[in-house]
Coordinates of C-alpha atoms in Angstrom, one line a residue:
X17 CA 0.0 0.0 0.0
X18 CA 2.8 2.4 1.0
X19 CA 4.6 1.5 -2.2
X20 CA 1.5 2.3 -4.3
X21 CA 1.1 5.6 -2.6
X22 CA 4.8 6.4 -3.2
X23 CA 4.5 5.5 -6.9
X24 CA 1.4 7.6 -7.3
X25 CA 3.1 10.6 -5.6
X26 CA 6.1 10.1 -7.8
X27 CA 3.9 10.0 -10.9
X28 CA 2.2 13.2 -9.8
X29 CA 5.5 15.0 -9.3
X30 CA 6.6 13.9 -12.7
X31 CA 3.4 15.2 -14.3
X32 CA 3.8 18.6 -12.5
X33 CA 7.4 18.8 -13.6
X34 CA 6.4 18.1 -17.2
X35 CA 3.7 20.8 -17.0
X36 CA 6.1 23.3 -15.6
X37 CA 8.6 22.4 -18.3
X38 CA 6.0 22.9 -21.0
X39 CA 5.0 26.3 -19.6
X40 CA 8.6 27.3 -19.5
X41 CA 9.2 26.1 -23.1
X42 CA 6.2 28.1 -24.4
X43 CA 7.4 31.2 -22.6
X44 CA 10.9 30.8 -23.9
X45 CA 9.7 30.1 -27.5
X46 CA 7.4 33.2 -27.6
X47 CA 10.1 35.5 -26.3
X48 CA 12.4 34.3 -29.0
X49 CA 10.0 34.0 -31.9
X50 CA 8.4 37.5 -32.1
X51 CA 11.6 39.5 -32.4
X52 CA 13.0 37.1 -35.0
X53 CA 9.8 37.2 -37.0
X54 CA 9.5 41.0 -36.8
X55 CA 13.1 41.3 -37.9
X56 CA 12.4 39.1 -41.0
X57 CA 9.4 41.2 -41.9
X58 CA 11.4 44.4 -41.6
X59 CA 14.3 43.0 -43.7
X60 CA 11.8 42.1 -46.5
X61 CA 10.8 45.7 -46.9
X62 CA 13.9 46.7 -48.9
X63 CA 13.0 44.3 -51.7
X64 CA 9.5 45.9 -52.0
X65 CA 11.0 49.4 -51.8
X66 CA 13.5 48.6 -54.6
X67 CA 10.7 47.4 -56.9
X68 CA 8.5 50.4 -56.1
X69 CA 11.3 52.9 -56.6
X70 CA 12.5 51.4 -59.9
X71 CA 8.9 51.0 -61.1
X72 CA 8.0 54.5 -60.3
X73 CA 11.0 56.4 -61.6
X74 CA 12.4 54.2 -64.4
X75 CA 11.2 52.8 -67.7
X76 CA 9.8 49.3 -68.2
X77 CA 13.1 47.8 -69.4
X78 CA 14.7 49.0 -66.2
X79 CA 12.0 47.4 -64.1
X80 CA 12.2 44.1 -66.1
X81 CA 16.0 44.2 -65.8
X82 CA 15.9 44.8 -62.0
X83 CA 13.4 41.9 -61.6
X84 CA 15.4 39.5 -63.8
X85 CA 18.6 40.6 -62.2
X86 CA 17.1 40.0 -58.7
X87 CA 16.0 36.6 -59.7
X88 CA 19.4 35.7 -61.1
X89 CA 21.2 37.1 -58.0
X90 CA 18.9 35.1 -55.7
X91 CA 19.3 31.9 -57.6
X92 CA 23.0 32.0 -58.5
X93 CA 24.5 33.8 -55.5
X94 CA 22.4 34.6 -52.4
X95 CA 20.6 31.3 -51.9
X96 CA 23.8 29.3 -52.1
X97 CA 25.6 31.3 -49.3
X98 CA 22.5 31.6 -47.1
X99 CA 22.0 27.8 -47.5
X100 CA 25.6 27.1 -46.3
X101 CA 25.1 29.2 -43.2
X102 CA 22.4 26.8 -42.1
X103 CA 25.2 24.8 -40.7
X104 CA 25.2 27.3 -37.8
X105 CA 21.6 26.4 -37.0
X106 CA 23.0 23.1 -35.8
X107 CA 26.5 24.0 -34.5
X108 CA 25.7 27.3 -32.7
X109 CA 22.8 26.3 -30.3
X110 CA 24.3 22.9 -29.6
X111 CA 27.6 24.5 -28.6
X112 CA 25.9 27.0 -26.3
X113 CA 23.7 24.2 -24.9
X114 CA 26.9 22.2 -24.1
X115 CA 28.4 25.3 -22.5
X116 CA 31.2 25.6 -25.1
X117 CA 30.6 29.2 -26.2
X118 CA 34.0 29.9 -27.7
X119 CA 33.4 27.3 -30.4
X120 CA 31.0 29.8 -31.9
X121 CA 33.8 32.1 -32.9
X122 CA 35.6 29.2 -34.5
X123 CA 32.4 28.3 -36.4
X124 CA 31.9 31.8 -37.6
X125 CA 35.4 32.1 -38.9
X126 CA 35.2 28.7 -40.5
X127 CA 32.0 29.7 -42.3
X128 CA 33.7 32.9 -43.4
X129 CA 36.6 30.9 -44.9
X130 CA 34.2 28.6 -46.8
X131 CA 32.0 31.4 -48.1
X132 CA 35.1 33.5 -49.0
X133 CA 36.4 30.7 -51.2
X134 CA 32.9 30.3 -52.7
X135 CA 32.7 34.0 -53.4
X136 CA 35.2 33.8 -56.3
X137 CA 33.2 31.6 -58.7
X138 CA 29.9 33.3 -57.7
X139 CA 31.4 36.7 -58.5
X140 CA 32.6 35.5 -61.9
X141 CA 29.1 34.1 -62.6
X142 CA 27.6 37.5 -61.5
X143 CA 30.1 39.5 -63.6
X144 CA 29.0 37.8 -66.8
X145 CA 25.3 37.6 -65.8
X146 CA 24.2 39.7 -68.9
X147 CA 25.9 37.3 -71.3
X148 CA 24.6 34.3 -69.6
X149 CA 21.0 35.6 -69.6
X150 CA 21.3 36.5 -73.3
X151 CA 22.5 32.9 -74.0
X152 CA 19.4 31.7 -72.2
X153 CA 17.2 33.5 -74.6
X154 CA 16.3 36.6 -72.7
X155 CA 15.7 39.9 -74.6
X156 CA 19.1 41.6 -75.2
X157 CA 18.2 44.9 -73.6
X158 CA 16.6 43.4 -70.5
X159 CA 19.5 40.9 -70.2
X160 CA 22.0 43.8 -70.3
X161 CA 20.1 45.8 -67.7
X162 CA 19.8 42.6 -65.5
X163 CA 23.6 42.0 -65.8
X164 CA 24.3 45.6 -64.7
X165 CA 21.9 45.2 -61.7
X166 CA 23.6 41.9 -60.7
X167 CA 27.1 43.5 -60.8
X168 CA 26.1 46.3 -58.6
X169 CA 24.5 43.8 -56.2
X170 CA 27.6 41.7 -55.8
X171 CA 29.3 43.9 -53.1
X172 CA 26.3 43.1 -50.8
X173 CA 27.1 39.3 -50.8
X174 CA 30.0 39.3 -48.2
X175 CA 27.9 41.5 -45.9
X176 CA 24.8 39.3 -46.4
X177 CA 26.7 36.1 -45.6
X178 CA 28.7 37.5 -42.7
X179 CA 25.6 39.1 -41.2
X180 CA 23.8 35.7 -41.3
X181 CA 26.7 33.9 -39.6
X182 CA 26.9 36.4 -36.8
X183 CA 23.1 36.7 -36.5
X184 CA 22.9 32.9 -35.8
X185 CA 25.3 33.5 -32.8
X186 CA 22.8 36.0 -31.4
X187 CA 20.0 33.6 -31.9
X188 CA 21.8 30.8 -30.1
X189 CA 22.4 33.1 -27.1
X190 CA 18.7 34.3 -27.2
X191 CA 19.8 37.9 -27.9
X192 CA 17.2 38.9 -30.5
X193 CA 15.6 42.2 -29.6
X194 CA 18.6 44.3 -30.8
X195 CA 18.3 42.6 -34.2
X196 CA 14.9 44.4 -34.6
X197 CA 16.5 47.8 -34.2
X198 CA 19.4 46.8 -36.4
X199 CA 16.9 45.7 -39.0
X200 CA 15.1 49.1 -38.7
X201 CA 18.3 51.0 -39.2
X202 CA 19.3 49.0 -42.2
X203 CA 15.9 49.3 -43.8
X204 CA 15.7 53.0 -43.3
X205 CA 19.1 53.5 -44.8
X206 CA 18.1 51.5 -47.8
X207 CA 14.9 53.5 -48.3
X208 CA 16.7 56.8 -48.2
X209 CA 19.6 55.7 -50.4
X210 CA 17.3 53.9 -52.9
X211 CA 15.3 57.1 -53.4
X212 CA 18.4 59.3 -53.5
X213 CA 20.3 57.2 -56.0
X214 CA 17.4 56.3 -58.3
X215 CA 15.0 59.3 -58.2
X216 CA 17.3 62.3 -57.5
X217 CA 20.5 63.9 -58.7
X218 CA 21.9 64.3 -55.2
X219 CA 25.0 62.3 -56.2
X220 CA 27.4 62.9 -59.0
X221 CA 27.2 59.3 -60.3
X222 CA 24.2 58.7 -62.6
X223 CA 23.3 55.1 -61.5
X224 CA 19.7 55.1 -62.6
X225 CA 17.9 51.9 -61.7
X226 CA 21.1 50.3 -60.5
X227 CA 21.0 52.7 -57.6
X228 CA 18.6 50.3 -55.9
X229 CA 21.2 47.6 -55.9
X230 CA 23.9 50.0 -54.6
X231 CA 21.5 51.0 -51.8
X232 CA 21.0 47.4 -50.8
X233 CA 24.8 46.8 -50.7
X234 CA 25.2 49.9 -48.5
X235 CA 22.3 49.0 -46.2
X236 CA 23.7 45.5 -45.6
X237 CA 27.0 47.0 -44.7
X238 CA 25.2 49.1 -42.1
X239 CA 23.4 46.0 -40.8
X240 CA 26.7 44.1 -40.4
X241 CA 28.6 47.0 -38.8
X242 CA 25.7 47.5 -36.4
X243 CA 25.6 43.9 -35.4
X244 CA 29.4 43.6 -34.8
X245 CA 29.4 46.9 -32.9
X246 CA 26.6 45.7 -30.6
X247 CA 28.4 42.5 -30.0
X248 CA 31.6 44.3 -29.1
X249 CA 30.2 47.1 -26.9
X250 CA 27.6 45.0 -25.1
X251 CA 30.3 42.5 -23.9
X252 CA 28.7 39.6 -25.8
X253 CA 31.8 39.1 -28.0
X254 CA 33.8 38.3 -24.8
X255 CA 31.7 35.2 -24.5
X256 CA 32.0 33.8 -28.0
X257 CA 34.9 35.5 -29.9
X258 CA 38.2 33.6 -29.3
X259 CA 40.3 36.0 -31.4
X260 CA 41.6 35.2 -34.8
X261 CA 41.8 31.5 -35.2
X262 CA 44.8 30.0 -37.1
X263 CA 44.1 28.6 -40.6
X264 CA 45.2 25.2 -39.5
X265 CA 42.3 25.0 -37.0
X266 CA 39.7 26.4 -39.4
X267 CA 40.5 23.8 -42.1
X268 CA 40.2 20.8 -39.8
X269 CA 36.4 20.5 -39.6
X270 CA 35.5 22.1 -42.9
X271 CA 33.9 18.8 -43.9
X272 CA 31.4 19.0 -41.1
X273 CA 30.5 22.5 -42.0
X274 CA 30.1 21.6 -45.6
X275 CA 28.0 18.5 -44.8
X276 CA 25.6 20.4 -42.7
X277 CA 25.6 23.5 -44.7
X278 CA 25.5 21.7 -48.1
X279 CA 22.3 19.9 -47.2
X280 CA 20.7 23.1 -45.9
X281 CA 21.8 24.8 -49.1
X282 CA 20.2 22.1 -51.2
X283 CA 16.9 22.4 -49.4
X284 CA 16.8 26.2 -49.8
X285 CA 17.9 26.1 -53.5
X286 CA 15.3 23.4 -54.3
X287 CA 12.6 25.5 -52.9
X288 CA 13.7 28.9 -54.4
X289 CA 14.3 27.3 -57.8
X290 CA 10.9 25.8 -57.8
X291 CA 9.3 29.2 -57.4
X292 CA 11.4 30.6 -60.2
X293 CA 10.3 27.8 -62.5
X294 CA 6.7 28.6 -61.6
X295 CA 7.3 32.2 -62.7
X296 CA 8.6 30.9 -66.1
X297 CA 5.6 28.6 -66.5
X298 CA 3.3 31.5 -65.8
X299 CA 4.8 33.2 -68.8
X300 CA 3.9 30.2 -70.9
X301 CA 0.2 30.2 -70.0
X302 CA -2.2 30.7 -72.9
X303 CA -4.1 33.8 -73.9
X304 CA -2.8 36.4 -71.5
X305 CA 0.7 35.4 -70.3
X306 CA 1.6 39.0 -69.4
X307 CA -1.4 39.1 -67.0
X308 CA -0.4 35.8 -65.4
X309 CA 3.2 36.8 -64.9
X310 CA 2.0 39.9 -63.0
X311 CA -0.6 37.9 -61.0
X312 CA 2.0 35.3 -60.1
X313 CA 4.3 38.1 -58.9
X314 CA 1.5 39.4 -56.7
X315 CA 1.0 35.9 -55.2
X316 CA 4.7 35.3 -54.8
X317 CA 5.2 38.6 -52.9
X318 CA 2.2 37.8 -50.6
X319 CA 3.6 34.3 -49.9
X320 CA 7.1 35.7 -49.2
X321 CA 5.7 38.4 -46.9
X322 CA 3.6 35.9 -44.9
X323 CA 6.6 33.5 -44.8
X324 CA 8.7 36.1 -43.0
X325 CA 6.7 35.5 -39.9
X326 CA 7.1 31.7 -40.3
X327 CA 10.9 32.2 -40.6
X328 CA 10.8 33.4 -37.0
X329 CA 9.1 30.3 -35.9
X330 CA 11.6 28.1 -37.8
X331 CA 14.6 30.0 -36.3
X332 CA 13.1 29.6 -32.8
X333 CA 12.4 25.9 -33.3
X334 CA 16.0 25.4 -34.5
X335 CA 17.5 27.3 -31.5
X336 CA 15.3 25.7 -28.8
X337 CA 15.9 22.2 -30.2
X338 CA 19.7 22.7 -30.6
X339 CA 20.0 24.1 -27.1
X340 CA 18.2 21.2 -25.5
X341 CA 20.3 18.6 -27.4
X342 CA 23.5 20.4 -26.6
X343 CA 22.5 20.4 -22.9
X344 CA 21.9 16.6 -23.1
X345 CA 18.1 17.0 -22.4
X346 CA 16.1 14.9 -24.9
X347 CA 12.7 15.5 -23.1
X348 CA 13.2 19.3 -23.4
X349 CA 14.0 18.9 -27.0
X350 CA 10.8 17.0 -27.6
X351 CA 8.8 19.7 -25.8
X352 CA 10.5 22.3 -28.0
X353 CA 9.4 20.4 -31.1
X354 CA 5.8 20.1 -29.8
X355 CA 5.5 23.8 -29.0
X356 CA 7.1 24.8 -32.3
X357 CA 4.8 22.7 -34.4
X358 CA 1.7 23.7 -32.5
X359 CA 2.6 27.4 -33.0
X360 CA 3.3 26.8 -36.7
X361 CA -0.1 25.3 -37.2
X362 CA -1.7 28.3 -35.4
X363 CA 0.2 30.8 -37.5
X364 CA -0.4 28.9 -40.7
X365 CA -4.1 28.7 -40.1
X366 CA -4.3 32.4 -39.2
X367 CA -2.4 33.3 -42.4
X368 CA -4.8 31.2 -44.4
X369 CA -7.9 32.9 -42.9
X370 CA -6.4 36.4 -43.4
X371 CA -5.5 35.7 -47.1
X372 CA -8.9 34.2 -47.9
X373 CA -10.8 37.0 -46.1
X374 CA -8.8 39.7 -47.8
X375 CA -8.6 38.1 -51.2
X376 CA -10.4 41.0 -52.9
X377 CA -8.2 43.6 -51.3
X378 CA -4.6 42.4 -51.1
X379 CA -3.9 42.1 -54.8
X380 CA -4.7 45.7 -55.2
X381 CA -1.8 46.6 -52.9
X382 CA 0.7 45.2 -55.5
X383 CA -0.9 45.9 -58.9
X384 CA -3.0 48.6 -60.5
X385 CA -4.0 46.6 -63.6
X386 CA -7.5 45.2 -63.2
X387 CA -6.8 42.1 -65.1
X388 CA -3.8 41.3 -63.0
X389 CA -5.7 41.9 -59.8
X390 CA -8.6 39.7 -61.0
X391 CA -6.3 36.8 -61.9
X392 CA -4.5 37.0 -58.5
X393 CA -7.8 37.2 -56.7
X394 CA -9.1 34.0 -58.3
X395 CA -5.9 32.2 -57.3
X396 CA -5.9 33.5 -53.7
X397 CA -7.9 30.5 -52.2
X398 CA -5.1 28.2 -53.5
X399 CA -2.5 30.5 -51.8
X400 CA -4.6 30.3 -48.6
X401 CA -4.4 26.5 -48.4
X402 CA -0.7 26.7 -49.3
X403 CA -0.1 28.7 -46.1
X404 CA -1.0 25.9 -43.7
X405 CA 1.5 23.4 -45.2
X406 CA 4.1 26.0 -45.7
X407 CA 4.0 26.8 -42.0
X408 CA 4.4 23.1 -41.1
X409 CA 7.3 22.6 -43.5
X410 CA 9.1 25.7 -42.4
X411 CA 9.1 24.8 -38.7
X412 CA 9.8 21.1 -39.3
X413 CA 12.8 22.2 -41.3
X414 CA 14.0 24.4 -38.4
X415 CA 13.7 21.4 -36.0
X416 CA 15.7 19.2 -38.4
X417 CA 18.4 21.9 -38.7
X418 CA 18.6 22.2 -34.9
X419 CA 19.0 18.4 -34.7
X420 CA 21.7 18.3 -37.3
X421 CA 19.5 16.5 -39.9
X422 CA 19.7 19.0 -42.8
X423 CA 19.9 16.2 -45.3
X424 CA 16.3 15.1 -44.5
X425 CA 14.5 18.3 -45.7
X426 CA 16.9 18.4 -48.7
X427 CA 15.8 15.1 -50.0
X428 CA 12.2 15.7 -49.1
X429 CA 12.1 19.1 -50.9
X430 CA 13.7 17.5 -54.0
X431 CA 11.0 14.8 -54.1
X432 CA 8.1 17.0 -53.1
X433 CA 8.7 19.8 -55.6
X434 CA 10.3 18.1 -58.6
X435 CA 8.6 14.7 -58.5
X436 CA 5.1 15.7 -57.3
X437 CA 4.6 19.4 -57.1
X438 CA 5.8 20.8 -60.4
X439 CA 4.5 17.9 -62.5
X440 CA 1.1 18.3 -60.8
X441 CA 1.3 22.1 -61.5
X442 CA 2.0 21.5 -65.2
X443 CA -0.9 19.1 -65.5
X444 CA -3.4 21.3 -63.7
X445 CA -2.3 24.5 -65.4
X446 CA -2.0 23.3 -69.0
X447 CA -3.7 19.9 -69.4
X448 CA -6.7 20.8 -67.2
X449 CA -6.6 24.5 -68.2
X450 CA -6.7 25.8 -64.6
X451 CA -3.9 28.1 -65.5
X452 CA -2.5 30.2 -62.6
X453 CA -4.7 28.5 -60.1
X454 CA -3.4 25.1 -61.4
X455 CA 0.2 26.2 -60.9
X456 CA -0.4 27.1 -57.2
X457 CA -2.6 24.0 -56.6
X458 CA 0.2 21.9 -57.9
X459 CA 2.8 23.6 -55.7
X460 CA 0.5 23.1 -52.7
X461 CA 0.1 19.4 -53.5
X462 CA 3.9 19.2 -53.4
X463 CA 3.9 20.9 -50.0
X464 CA 1.3 18.4 -48.7
X465 CA 3.6 15.5 -49.7
X466 CA 6.5 17.3 -48.0
X467 CA 4.4 17.8 -44.8
X468 CA 3.6 14.1 -44.6
X469 CA 7.2 13.1 -45.2
X470 CA 8.6 15.6 -42.7
X471 CA 6.0 14.6 -40.1
X472 CA 7.2 11.0 -40.5
X473 CA 10.8 12.1 -40.3
X474 CA 10.1 13.9 -37.0
X475 CA 8.3 10.9 -35.5
X476 CA 11.2 8.6 -36.3
X477 CA 14.0 10.9 -34.8
X478 CA 16.1 9.0 -32.3
X479 CA 16.5 11.6 -29.6
X480 CA 19.0 9.7 -27.4
X481 CA 21.2 9.3 -30.4
X482 CA 20.9 13.0 -31.3
X483 CA 21.9 14.0 -27.8
X484 CA 25.0 11.8 -28.1
X485 CA 25.9 13.2 -31.5
X486 CA 25.5 16.8 -30.3
X487 CA 27.8 16.2 -27.3
X488 CA 30.4 14.2 -29.4
X489 CA 30.3 17.0 -32.1
X490 CA 31.1 19.7 -29.6
X491 CA 33.7 17.6 -27.8
X492 CA 35.4 16.6 -31.0
X493 CA 35.7 20.1 -32.2
X494 CA 37.2 21.2 -28.8
X495 CA 39.7 18.4 -28.9
X496 CA 40.9 19.3 -32.4
X497 CA 41.3 22.9 -31.4
X498 CA 43.2 22.0 -28.2
X499 CA 45.8 20.2 -30.3
X500 CA 47.0 23.6 -31.5
X501 CA 49.7 24.8 -29.1
X502 CA 49.3 28.5 -29.9
X503 CA 45.5 28.5 -29.3
X504 CA 44.8 25.7 -26.9
X505 CA 45.3 27.3 -23.5
X506 CA 43.1 30.4 -24.0
X507 CA 40.4 28.7 -26.0
X508 CA 40.4 25.5 -24.1
X509 CA 40.2 27.2 -20.6
X510 CA 37.3 29.4 -21.8
X511 CA 35.5 26.4 -23.2
X512 CA 35.8 24.4 -20.0
X513 CA 34.9 27.3 -17.8
X514 CA 31.8 28.1 -19.8
X515 CA 30.6 24.5 -19.2
X516 CA 29.8 25.5 -15.6
X517 CA 28.9 29.1 -15.9
X518 CA 25.7 30.6 -17.3
X519 CA 25.5 33.5 -19.7
X520 CA 25.2 37.1 -18.3
X521 CA 21.9 38.8 -18.6
X522 CA 22.5 41.1 -21.6
X523 CA 18.8 41.8 -21.8
X524 CA 15.5 40.1 -21.2
X525 CA 16.0 37.9 -24.3
X526 CA 18.7 35.9 -22.6
X527 CA 16.9 35.1 -19.4
X528 CA 15.3 31.8 -20.5
X529 CA 18.6 30.6 -22.0
X530 CA 20.4 31.4 -18.8
X531 CA 17.8 29.5 -16.8
X532 CA 18.1 26.5 -19.2
X533 CA 21.9 26.4 -18.8
X534 CA 21.7 26.7 -15.0
X535 CA 19.1 23.9 -14.9
X536 CA 20.9 21.6 -17.2
X537 CA 24.5 22.1 -16.4
X538 CA 24.1 19.2 -13.9
X539 CA 23.6 17.0 -17.0
X540 CA 27.2 17.6 -17.9
X541 CA 28.5 15.3 -15.2
X542 CA 29.5 12.8 -17.9
X543 CA 32.0 15.3 -19.2
X544 CA 35.0 13.3 -17.8
X545 CA 38.4 14.4 -16.6
X546 CA 40.1 13.3 -19.9
X547 CA 37.8 15.6 -21.9
X548 CA 38.4 18.5 -19.5
X549 CA 42.2 18.0 -19.9
X550 CA 42.2 18.1 -23.6
X551 CA 39.7 21.0 -23.9

């Protein structure tokens, strides 16, 4: 009898602890998600401003050239680098969760090395963008303008990539509110410069429509400089920056960075390229291809705008999952996944309802032409359904990145878009004559397939194995670094000390991360004396 009562009391305590853990996870997730989502929305504004300024003050060829140049720049340059930085979605939070903060500085510099090497062939492809586009059959004048736009956009690439690497360090530490103000400063600088360079003669150089690209490059420099300045003056850099790391150390684990980042790059590129293919198919639709191109652009901009909020959910899911795994706490990782997916479904459903309810109004914000607005309005219900599955896939991908399983979304996106989604879109648009609605229904069908496959992938994750992998990954990196005599003492001591010390309260954003590290540092007891000696 006494044993039964003890068991019942123990079960009750476990249930109460689980409820408390769930409440804490919800609170931590919400504190992380809204600044990240707001920052993403703010950072989307420059793209809209560039289109608006060029469309308002330049001719049609300039607008077409800017649009084509942006598409080329996104596909052949930006997406590749941003995809490779997804390696940090795994490495950064797991290192912080394990208390090895100085590894983040090594990861950032290693990522900079990889992206710096990659910049050379990408810059060459950008320099000859006009010739490449002409070879692909684009109108010569538009291709020439697009090539000029791409060349002026190239200086923004190093800033884009470096900003993304350092931003993921901020995410891992839970320092996200300053990113909102940095995004505001960058966006305001872009708006002012874009207007000044395109619409006025305030500057000697007559850049014309290319001024929008120059403004983007300048605004990204502002963003990167602001981010680094905050890290330095707030004291955050003392926790993660180990100084300049020797090249011999940076090259030792390049394979790990490339494996994680390469899979993330593939997933992003497969998705981005699918949208660009859809734009090409819209131009092949019968009767009024010009109308369908414009209507598809309206739908794409709406989808991208609503996705900005989802990207915050995905980033929060990645960080919370990675922190838990790095701390060796599989149950907390499962709670993070449950909270993230529940929030994703809520946001996706809210987006769907908002788009459907405002289907008569929203297209008018992006197009004046009545035919374009009408075509977009007809396809809006398909876009509404798309939102629910897009939300699920975005957050599921974030969980997979936090767990170090980037290859899973990559294979799923390849199959979902190119085996199911795009073929279905072609059949519905052309064979069934659903036109633009068919294109978006086909894409939605691909997302449904991806949702099912990602859901199965989440259910089959082996959490104890993921915990072991996260610990072994951080320990292995620390061991390799410790073998360098010039760098071992300082970096190794900082790494070990950080295992038992929580982060300082830089602001409210870091509170929950501090509590997590305090609570779970006791789980690092298996970090034996041999490991401490080499780290």
